[in-house]
Amino acid sequence: MNISQYKGSIMTGNMTLCNLLKQGAVLMVLLLVVSQSSFSQSASKTKDDWCATDEVMERYERNNPRVAAERQRKEQQITKLIRRLREEGRVDEYIRNNNVRLKIPVVFHVVYNDPSENIDSTKIKKQIERLNKDFQRLNADTTQTRSVFDSLAAGIDFQFCLASQDPDGNPTNGITRTPTNHGDFGQFDSVKYTNQGGKDAWPQEDYLNIWVCRLGGFVSGYATVPSGLGGLGDGDGIVMRYFDIGGNERTLTHEVGHWFNLYHTFQDSCNGSSNTDCNVWGDEVCDTPQQGSSSAGCDSTLNTCSETPEYPDMIENYMSYADCQNMFTKGQKLRMLVALNYYCERFDLKYSNACGGPPDKGYVKSYPFTENFENDYFAPQFWRLSYVDGRTWQEAEGTGGFGNSQKAAKAEFYTPSQNLNNYSYAMTSQNFDLTGVNKPVAITFSYAYAPSTQSNHDSLFVRLDTNQCGYIYDQIRIWAKGGDGLATAPATQQEFVPQSSEWRRDTIRISNFPSDTIKFAFAAEPKAQGGNNIYVDDINIFIDTFATGRAPSVNANPQQLQVSPNPSNGRFRIRSSLNETKTDGVEMEVYNSVGELVLHENHQINSGGLATTIDLSQYADGFYFVKIFNRNHQLLAKEKLYKLSDRD
């Protein structure tokens, strides 16, 4: 669901400009429009508009349709995953595997025009303490949660800390202070930029940026939500009104909830009240009762929507507008953990050492490295899974490589009645630091696969990944097998579970790395309906100190394709001067931005190079990535495409 569909957005929400006009409050609207800054910061808070996240994100997505399209695609995948987890009874398993203690480095940028706005560090430290208690459910007012909701309440194992290291590696107290001549900043993000009277952000992949300033009007704060495509860059973070920091209010808790992808509890009014559509409509969380509208105060008799089973409005929830907030729910916890894995700008926080952790947090620097998936949780720490249609790699018990262990990683493709054609499921490792390595690196791993039919073409790829977000556009293929070439056991119509003799081991040796820091991605791709499972185990990465001569080199600088028009309404002309593979031809693959393979074609190279046209008109607007490989699976050329339906 697009963030602009929020209940409360400037286009559709409760108590927004349109509603006020309908109610005849013309004078108030004119005052707000003409001079928001004319309202004193000490004015009492109006609970119907104190959070401006909806309006800010609606405006941002309206002005950035590419980001809006990417977020919508991501949200569709999140919805499918959560629905599947609920249907299969695997919610608790997912939470258990992903609920590792996450330290979130926070930097407060205090931007002040008057000394009274330059808030004391004691208030900021108190606010961090408030965040930790609220998220971990250590707050003293948990006793105020009504019994009907008590079993739904959940703590989230996030630990917020003031950053102890700045982006240059220098010690810091996690607070910057910037005097300004700017008046009320309002909701237009100028506080986030030094050249506009504010303060530039610290890198979003390492810090949660919180700006504290004079906002104007009744707004207490607003947040950006995760968006994909690397997030909102320098604008990612939270803006807070200066005197709402350091007290007992939950405004910042509420905004951090948005930052981790939570909607308001009154999202979409009473839509989504049934158990079948609760994770599609409303706040897309099934254990938060729907609310017909936002509500201030603490009225325990409120029940604005009819649903089955019947619940009162959850005025205790941090994502409501009520005055007695004291809880998140298990469903909200699940949604935040899913967002942490789906959106790279949140996932990358796992690597941050800005809270004072080791400088190589999440980085492998000593070799050999081994991963055999025998941990109590899956995926391994710092590894990232990509989900398509609610599916991804998962832990398989009792099936370790060659019978030597109890667990392996499994791409679950055994779906006799479902067509998974052209999906790509990636399991991407943590970072490997190869600084100073001048010998080939060897990767050995075990795999097992049995096709469901002789004509099945499920495939397994190993790729080098040099991009933190794991976009397939930036990945370099180094190994690929499919169909009979991948099979380690005879075809079977039954779900494949490998015996100890049905495993195979392979080794890849590579040199000429595209970067000193790389990841390895194992990508499984089903090519036909009725696929079967692929297993991977016993991954070992080491420096091949006994190698003689050079290992096969990775093409770190593939040619750029000539594409026109770009953007296009779906039809793209592709040209390239490729001439090294005239005999064998090339393979062309097109992926969407979440890694789904949408097009695969074989082409011959003529004397003039490659010239062809591809048609993506049947697919959704957004980014696509086209790649050209030779028959040895070496990447020759690539380019990013952008489809926009309103282009001629």
Short mmCIF file of C-alpha atoms in Angstrom, two decimals, residues 250-624:
data_model
loop_
_atom_site.label_atom_id
_atom_site.label_comp_id
_atom_site.label_asym_id
_atom_site.label_seq_id
_atom_site.Cartn_x
_atom_site.Cartn_y
_atom_site.Cartn_z
CA ARG A 250 5.25 9.28 23.41
CA THR A 251 5.52 11.47 20.30
CA LEU A 252 9.00 10.21 19.42
CA THR A 253 8.00 6.59 20.13
CA HIS A 254 5.11 7.10 17.69
CA GLU A 255 7.37 8.61 15.01
CA VAL A 256 10.00 5.88 15.35
CA GLY A 257 7.14 3.42 14.80
CA HIS A 258 6.49 5.15 11.45
CA TRP A 259 10.22 5.06 10.69
CA PHE A 260 10.04 1.27 11.09
CA ASN A 261 7.05 1.10 8.71
CA LEU A 262 4.03 1.20 11.03
CA TYR A 263 0.81 2.95 10.00
CA HIS A 264 -1.66 4.74 12.26
CA THR A 265 -4.17 2.46 13.97
CA PHE A 266 -6.96 4.51 12.36
CA GLN A 267 -5.54 3.95 8.85
CA ASP A 268 -8.35 3.44 6.31
CA SER A 269 -11.00 3.93 9.00
CA CYS A 270 -12.99 0.69 9.51
CA ASN A 271 -11.73 -1.12 6.39
CA GLY A 272 -9.83 -4.31 7.08
CA SER A 273 -11.85 -5.39 10.08
CA SER A 274 -12.22 -9.05 9.08
CA ASN A 275 -9.59 -11.68 9.72
CA THR A 276 -9.22 -12.31 5.97
CA ASP A 277 -8.24 -8.80 4.90
CA CYS A 278 -6.74 -7.29 8.05
CA ASN A 279 -3.19 -7.40 6.67
CA VAL A 280 -4.26 -5.74 3.40
CA TRP A 281 -6.39 -2.85 4.68
CA GLY A 282 -6.23 -0.61 7.69
CA ASP A 283 -2.84 -0.48 9.37
CA GLU A 284 -2.12 -3.92 7.85
CA VAL A 285 -1.70 -5.43 11.30
CA CYS A 286 -4.20 -8.08 12.36
CA ASP A 287 -4.10 -7.68 16.13
CA THR A 288 -4.83 -3.94 16.23
CA PRO A 289 -8.60 -3.31 16.10
CA GLN A 290 -9.62 -0.82 13.43
CA GLN A 291 -10.60 2.72 14.42
CA GLY A 292 -13.14 4.84 12.59
CA SER A 293 -11.14 8.01 13.27
CA SER A 294 -8.29 9.41 15.30
CA SER A 295 -9.17 10.23 18.88
CA ALA A 296 -7.56 12.25 21.64
CA GLY A 297 -8.07 11.74 25.34
CA CYS A 298 -8.33 8.35 26.99
CA ASP A 299 -11.92 7.17 26.51
CA SER A 300 -11.97 3.43 27.26
CA THR A 301 -15.55 3.11 25.98
CA LEU A 302 -14.64 3.96 22.37
CA ASN A 303 -15.56 1.28 19.83
CA THR A 304 -15.78 3.01 16.46
CA CYS A 305 -15.72 -0.10 14.21
CA SER A 306 -17.67 -3.34 14.18
CA GLU A 307 -15.53 -6.45 13.76
CA THR A 308 -15.29 -10.14 14.57
CA PRO A 309 -14.24 -10.80 17.25
CA GLU A 310 -15.44 -7.52 18.74
CA TYR A 311 -12.81 -5.30 20.39
CA PRO A 312 -12.84 -1.71 21.65
CA ASP A 313 -10.50 0.84 20.09
CA MET A 314 -6.91 0.20 21.19
CA ILE A 315 -6.28 3.58 22.79
CA GLU A 316 -3.21 2.07 24.47
CA ASN A 317 -1.37 1.72 21.16
CA TYR A 318 1.61 3.96 20.42
CA MET A 319 0.38 4.43 16.84
CA SER A 320 -2.93 5.93 17.96
CA TYR A 321 -3.49 9.58 18.89
CA ALA A 322 -4.77 8.79 22.38
CA ASP A 323 -3.24 10.10 25.59
CA CYS A 324 -2.82 6.72 27.30
CA GLN A 325 -0.37 5.02 24.93
CA ASN A 326 1.66 2.19 26.47
CA MET A 327 2.07 -0.69 23.99
CA PHE A 328 2.98 -2.12 20.61
CA THR A 329 1.39 -5.42 19.57
CA LYS A 330 2.92 -8.69 18.38
CA GLY A 331 1.62 -7.94 14.89
CA GLN A 332 3.33 -4.55 14.88
CA LYS A 333 6.52 -6.20 16.09
CA LEU A 334 6.32 -8.63 13.16
CA ARG A 335 5.78 -5.79 10.69
CA MET A 336 8.79 -3.86 12.04
CA LEU A 337 11.05 -6.92 11.85
CA VAL A 338 9.92 -7.63 8.28
CA ALA A 339 10.63 -4.01 7.30
CA LEU A 340 14.07 -4.31 8.88
CA ASN A 341 14.85 -7.17 6.49
CA TYR A 342 13.03 -5.87 3.40
CA TYR A 343 14.32 -2.31 3.30
CA CYS A 344 18.09 -2.06 3.00
CA GLU A 345 18.20 1.42 4.53
CA ARG A 346 16.96 -0.18 7.76
CA PHE A 347 18.80 -3.50 7.41
CA ASP A 348 22.14 -1.71 7.09
CA LEU A 349 21.83 -0.52 10.69
CA LYS A 350 22.86 -4.04 11.69
CA TYR A 351 26.34 -3.20 10.40
CA SER A 352 26.68 0.13 12.18
CA ASN A 353 29.30 0.34 14.92
CA ALA A 354 28.40 3.92 15.83
CA CYS A 355 27.23 2.80 19.28
CA GLY A 356 30.81 1.87 20.11
CA GLY A 357 30.90 -1.66 18.75
CA PRO A 358 33.91 -3.26 17.06
CA PRO A 359 35.12 -1.40 13.94
CA ASP A 360 34.65 -4.52 11.83
CA LYS A 361 31.08 -5.28 12.95
CA GLY A 362 29.49 -7.61 10.42
CA TYR A 363 32.72 -7.86 8.39
CA VAL A 364 34.76 -11.02 7.91
CA LYS A 365 38.49 -10.27 7.98
CA SER A 366 40.01 -13.61 8.95
CA TYR A 367 39.90 -16.73 6.83
CA PRO A 368 38.86 -19.48 6.36
CA PHE A 369 35.21 -18.64 6.96
CA THR A 370 32.60 -21.37 7.38
CA GLU A 371 28.80 -21.25 7.47
CA ASN A 372 26.98 -24.55 8.04
CA PHE A 373 23.59 -23.17 9.18
CA GLU A 374 23.72 -24.99 12.52
CA ASN A 375 22.72 -21.93 14.57
CA ASP A 376 19.51 -21.74 16.57
CA TYR A 377 18.23 -19.03 14.23
CA PHE A 378 18.01 -18.53 10.48
CA ALA A 379 19.32 -16.65 8.52
CA PRO A 380 22.82 -16.32 9.98
CA GLN A 381 23.56 -13.00 11.66
CA PHE A 382 24.21 -10.19 9.14
CA TRP A 383 22.91 -12.31 6.24
CA ARG A 384 19.97 -10.95 4.26
CA LEU A 385 17.11 -12.85 2.65
CA SER A 386 15.04 -11.54 -0.25
CA TYR A 387 11.37 -12.49 -0.32
CA VAL A 388 9.19 -12.96 -3.38
CA ASP A 389 5.50 -13.74 -3.04
CA GLY A 390 6.05 -14.48 0.64
CA ARG A 391 8.76 -17.08 -0.04
CA THR A 392 12.49 -17.14 0.58
CA TRP A 393 15.29 -19.41 1.74
CA GLN A 394 14.55 -21.19 4.99
CA GLU A 395 16.13 -23.58 7.45
CA ALA A 396 15.84 -27.29 6.66
CA GLU A 397 16.38 -29.70 9.54
CA GLY A 398 17.66 -33.26 9.24
CA THR A 399 19.12 -32.64 5.78
CA GLY A 400 22.70 -31.40 6.31
CA GLY A 401 25.26 -31.75 3.54
CA PHE A 402 26.37 -35.37 2.89
CA GLY A 403 24.67 -36.36 6.14
CA ASN A 404 27.42 -34.72 8.19
CA SER A 405 25.20 -32.17 9.93
CA GLN A 406 21.59 -31.59 10.90
CA LYS A 407 20.69 -28.42 9.03
CA ALA A 408 20.96 -26.77 5.63
CA ALA A 409 19.50 -23.79 3.77
CA LYS A 410 16.55 -24.61 1.50
CA ALA A 411 14.89 -22.72 -1.35
CA GLU A 412 11.37 -24.11 -1.15
CA PHE A 413 10.25 -24.65 -4.74
CA TYR A 414 8.06 -27.71 -4.25
CA THR A 415 4.73 -26.14 -5.20
CA PRO A 416 2.86 -28.52 -7.55
CA SER A 417 -0.14 -26.18 -7.89
CA GLN A 418 1.65 -22.81 -7.97
CA ASN A 419 3.67 -21.26 -10.76
CA LEU A 420 6.81 -19.65 -9.34
CA ASN A 421 8.27 -19.05 -12.78
CA ASN A 422 10.84 -16.24 -13.07
CA TYR A 423 11.13 -15.50 -9.35
CA SER A 424 14.56 -15.06 -7.76
CA TYR A 425 15.24 -15.85 -4.10
CA ALA A 426 18.55 -14.49 -2.85
CA MET A 427 20.43 -15.38 0.33
CA THR A 428 23.18 -12.78 0.67
CA SER A 429 26.12 -13.13 3.02
CA GLN A 430 27.66 -10.60 5.34
CA ASN A 431 30.54 -8.41 4.14
CA PHE A 432 33.95 -9.90 3.39
CA ASP A 433 36.94 -7.57 3.65
CA LEU A 434 39.55 -8.49 1.02
CA THR A 435 41.82 -5.49 1.54
CA GLY A 436 45.39 -6.49 0.69
CA VAL A 437 44.42 -9.94 -0.60
CA ASN A 438 46.52 -10.67 -3.70
CA LYS A 439 45.71 -14.36 -4.13
CA PRO A 440 42.57 -15.93 -5.58
CA VAL A 441 39.70 -16.51 -3.17
CA ALA A 442 38.08 -19.94 -3.21
CA ILE A 443 34.43 -20.57 -2.36
CA THR A 444 33.40 -24.15 -1.76
CA PHE A 445 29.85 -25.21 -0.99
CA SER A 446 27.58 -28.25 -1.08
CA TYR A 447 24.27 -28.34 -2.92
CA ALA A 448 21.49 -30.82 -3.62
CA TYR A 449 18.61 -30.79 -6.10
CA ALA A 450 16.22 -33.15 -7.83
CA PRO A 451 13.96 -31.82 -10.60
CA SER A 452 10.28 -32.64 -10.47
CA THR A 453 10.33 -33.59 -14.17
CA GLN A 454 12.97 -34.11 -16.83
CA SER A 455 11.97 -30.80 -18.42
CA ASN A 456 12.26 -28.77 -15.23
CA HIS A 457 14.79 -25.93 -15.28
CA ASP A 458 15.19 -24.68 -11.71
CA SER A 459 18.52 -22.89 -11.34
CA LEU A 460 21.07 -21.87 -8.73
CA PHE A 461 23.40 -18.90 -9.13
CA VAL A 462 26.27 -17.55 -7.07
CA ARG A 463 26.93 -13.84 -7.47
CA LEU A 464 29.29 -11.23 -6.10
CA ASP A 465 27.44 -8.34 -4.52
CA THR A 466 29.16 -4.98 -4.05
CA ASN A 467 26.07 -2.94 -3.14
CA GLN A 468 24.75 -2.68 0.42
CA CYS A 469 21.18 -2.86 -0.81
CA GLY A 470 21.78 -6.04 -2.77
CA TYR A 471 20.28 -4.82 -6.05
CA ILE A 472 20.70 -7.46 -8.71
CA TYR A 473 21.89 -4.73 -11.08
CA ASP A 474 25.10 -4.50 -9.05
CA GLN A 475 25.66 -8.24 -8.72
CA ILE A 476 28.20 -10.16 -10.81
CA ARG A 477 27.46 -13.78 -11.66
CA ILE A 478 30.36 -16.16 -10.93
CA TRP A 479 28.64 -19.58 -11.01
CA ALA A 480 25.42 -20.92 -12.49
CA LYS A 481 23.77 -24.30 -12.97
CA GLY A 482 20.25 -25.34 -13.81
CA GLY A 483 18.06 -28.29 -14.76
CA ASP A 484 20.02 -31.48 -15.38
CA GLY A 485 23.29 -29.63 -14.82
CA LEU A 486 22.20 -28.80 -11.28
CA ALA A 487 20.54 -32.13 -10.47
CA THR A 488 22.24 -34.33 -7.88
CA ALA A 489 19.43 -36.91 -7.74
CA PRO A 490 16.90 -38.43 -10.16
CA ALA A 491 13.72 -36.52 -10.99
CA THR A 492 10.88 -37.07 -8.53
CA GLN A 493 7.26 -35.96 -8.29
CA GLN A 494 7.61 -35.96 -4.49
CA GLU A 495 9.06 -33.15 -2.44
CA PHE A 496 12.83 -33.58 -2.63
CA VAL A 497 14.64 -34.19 0.67
CA PRO A 498 18.25 -35.20 -0.04
CA GLN A 499 19.85 -38.36 1.26
CA SER A 500 23.50 -38.24 2.29
CA SER A 501 24.57 -39.58 -1.13
CA GLU A 502 22.54 -36.97 -3.04
CA TRP A 503 24.82 -34.02 -2.42
CA ARG A 504 27.50 -32.53 -4.63
CA ARG A 505 30.32 -30.12 -3.80
CA ASP A 506 31.75 -27.43 -6.03
CA THR A 507 34.52 -24.84 -5.87
CA ILE A 508 34.74 -21.37 -7.38
CA ARG A 509 38.04 -19.52 -7.60
CA ILE A 510 38.01 -15.83 -8.42
CA SER A 511 40.42 -12.93 -8.55
CA ASN A 512 40.36 -9.33 -9.75
CA PHE A 513 37.62 -8.36 -7.32
CA PRO A 514 35.46 -5.35 -8.19
CA SER A 515 35.80 -4.01 -4.64
CA ASP A 516 37.76 -4.62 -1.44
CA THR A 517 34.45 -5.32 0.28
CA ILE A 518 32.09 -7.86 -1.24
CA LYS A 519 29.24 -10.18 -0.37
CA PHE A 520 28.28 -13.52 -1.87
CA ALA A 521 24.68 -14.06 -2.94
CA PHE A 522 23.17 -17.51 -3.48
CA ALA A 523 20.17 -16.97 -5.75
CA ALA A 524 17.71 -19.76 -6.53
CA GLU A 525 15.35 -19.32 -9.47
CA PRO A 526 12.48 -21.66 -10.41
CA LYS A 527 11.82 -21.76 -14.13
CA ALA A 528 8.64 -23.80 -14.36
CA GLN A 529 5.47 -24.68 -12.48
CA GLY A 530 5.94 -27.65 -10.22
CA GLY A 531 9.57 -27.03 -9.27
CA ASN A 532 11.44 -28.75 -6.48
CA ASN A 533 13.61 -27.74 -3.55
CA ILE A 534 17.24 -26.60 -3.82
CA TYR A 535 19.55 -27.03 -0.83
CA VAL A 536 22.87 -25.35 0.05
CA ASP A 537 25.19 -26.18 2.95
CA ASP A 538 28.77 -26.08 4.22
CA ILE A 539 29.88 -22.80 2.66
CA ASN A 540 33.62 -22.30 3.06
CA ILE A 541 35.52 -19.21 1.90
CA PHE A 542 39.30 -19.09 2.06
CA ILE A 543 42.37 -17.50 0.51
CA ASP A 544 43.86 -19.95 -2.00
CA THR A 545 47.48 -19.47 -0.94
CA PHE A 546 48.65 -22.50 -2.93
CA ALA A 547 47.15 -21.35 -6.22
CA THR A 548 49.50 -21.12 -9.18
CA GLY A 549 48.61 -18.73 -11.96
CA ARG A 550 45.53 -16.58 -12.07
CA ALA A 551 42.01 -17.70 -11.35
CA PRO A 552 39.27 -16.68 -13.77
CA SER A 553 38.75 -12.95 -13.52
CA VAL A 554 35.48 -11.23 -12.79
CA ASN A 555 34.44 -8.62 -15.32
CA ALA A 556 34.31 -5.70 -12.91
CA ASN A 557 33.64 -3.14 -15.64
CA PRO A 558 30.86 -4.41 -17.88
CA GLN A 559 29.95 -2.34 -20.89
CA GLN A 560 27.05 0.10 -20.65
CA LEU A 561 24.22 -0.72 -23.03
CA GLN A 562 22.72 1.94 -25.26
CA VAL A 563 19.02 2.19 -24.40
CA SER A 564 16.41 4.46 -25.96
CA PRO A 565 14.06 5.85 -25.00
CA ASN A 566 14.80 5.69 -21.29
CA PRO A 567 12.43 6.35 -19.49
CA SER A 568 9.96 4.59 -21.78
CA ASN A 569 6.34 3.45 -21.72
CA GLY A 570 7.63 -0.12 -21.86
CA ARG A 571 9.33 -0.59 -25.24
CA PHE A 572 13.11 -0.17 -25.11
CA ARG A 573 15.60 -0.36 -27.98
CA ILE A 574 18.80 -2.08 -26.82
CA ARG A 575 22.09 -1.70 -28.68
CA SER A 576 25.66 -2.70 -27.89
CA SER A 577 28.95 -3.04 -29.74
CA LEU A 578 29.58 -6.49 -28.24
CA ASN A 579 31.68 -8.56 -30.63
CA GLU A 580 33.53 -11.17 -28.59
CA THR A 581 30.82 -13.84 -28.64
CA LYS A 582 29.68 -13.96 -32.25
CA THR A 583 29.71 -17.75 -32.36
CA ASP A 584 28.02 -18.70 -29.12
CA GLY A 585 25.65 -15.78 -28.75
CA VAL A 586 24.57 -14.18 -25.49
CA GLU A 587 21.83 -14.39 -22.88
CA MET A 588 19.79 -11.33 -21.96
CA GLU A 589 18.02 -11.16 -18.59
CA VAL A 590 15.74 -8.42 -17.27
CA TYR A 591 14.95 -8.15 -13.56
CA ASN A 592 12.59 -5.88 -11.69
CA SER A 593 13.80 -3.95 -8.65
CA VAL A 594 12.99 -6.73 -6.16
CA GLY A 595 14.98 -9.34 -8.08
CA GLU A 596 12.22 -11.07 -10.05
CA LEU A 597 13.37 -12.28 -13.46
CA VAL A 598 10.76 -10.94 -15.89
CA LEU A 599 12.45 -11.67 -19.22
CA HIS A 600 15.06 -14.12 -20.52
CA GLU A 601 16.13 -14.24 -24.17
CA ASN A 602 18.97 -15.72 -26.24
CA HIS A 603 20.53 -13.54 -28.94
CA GLN A 604 23.14 -13.95 -31.65
CA ILE A 605 25.71 -11.22 -32.24
CA ASN A 606 26.02 -9.94 -35.81
CA SER A 607 28.79 -7.87 -37.31
CA GLY A 608 27.24 -4.68 -35.99
CA GLY A 609 26.95 -5.93 -32.42
CA LEU A 610 23.71 -6.49 -30.52
CA ALA A 611 20.49 -4.75 -31.59
CA THR A 612 17.09 -5.73 -30.25
CA THR A 613 13.88 -4.39 -28.72
CA ILE A 614 12.29 -5.53 -25.47
CA ASP A 615 8.70 -4.94 -24.39
CA LEU A 616 7.91 -4.43 -20.69
CA SER A 617 4.53 -2.77 -21.25
CA GLN A 618 2.69 -5.53 -19.36
CA TYR A 619 4.72 -4.91 -16.21
CA ALA A 620 4.32 -2.29 -13.49
CA ASP A 621 6.02 1.09 -13.62
CA GLY A 622 9.39 1.30 -11.91
CA PHE A 623 13.06 0.37 -12.27
CA TYR A 624 14.24 -2.66 -14.24
#
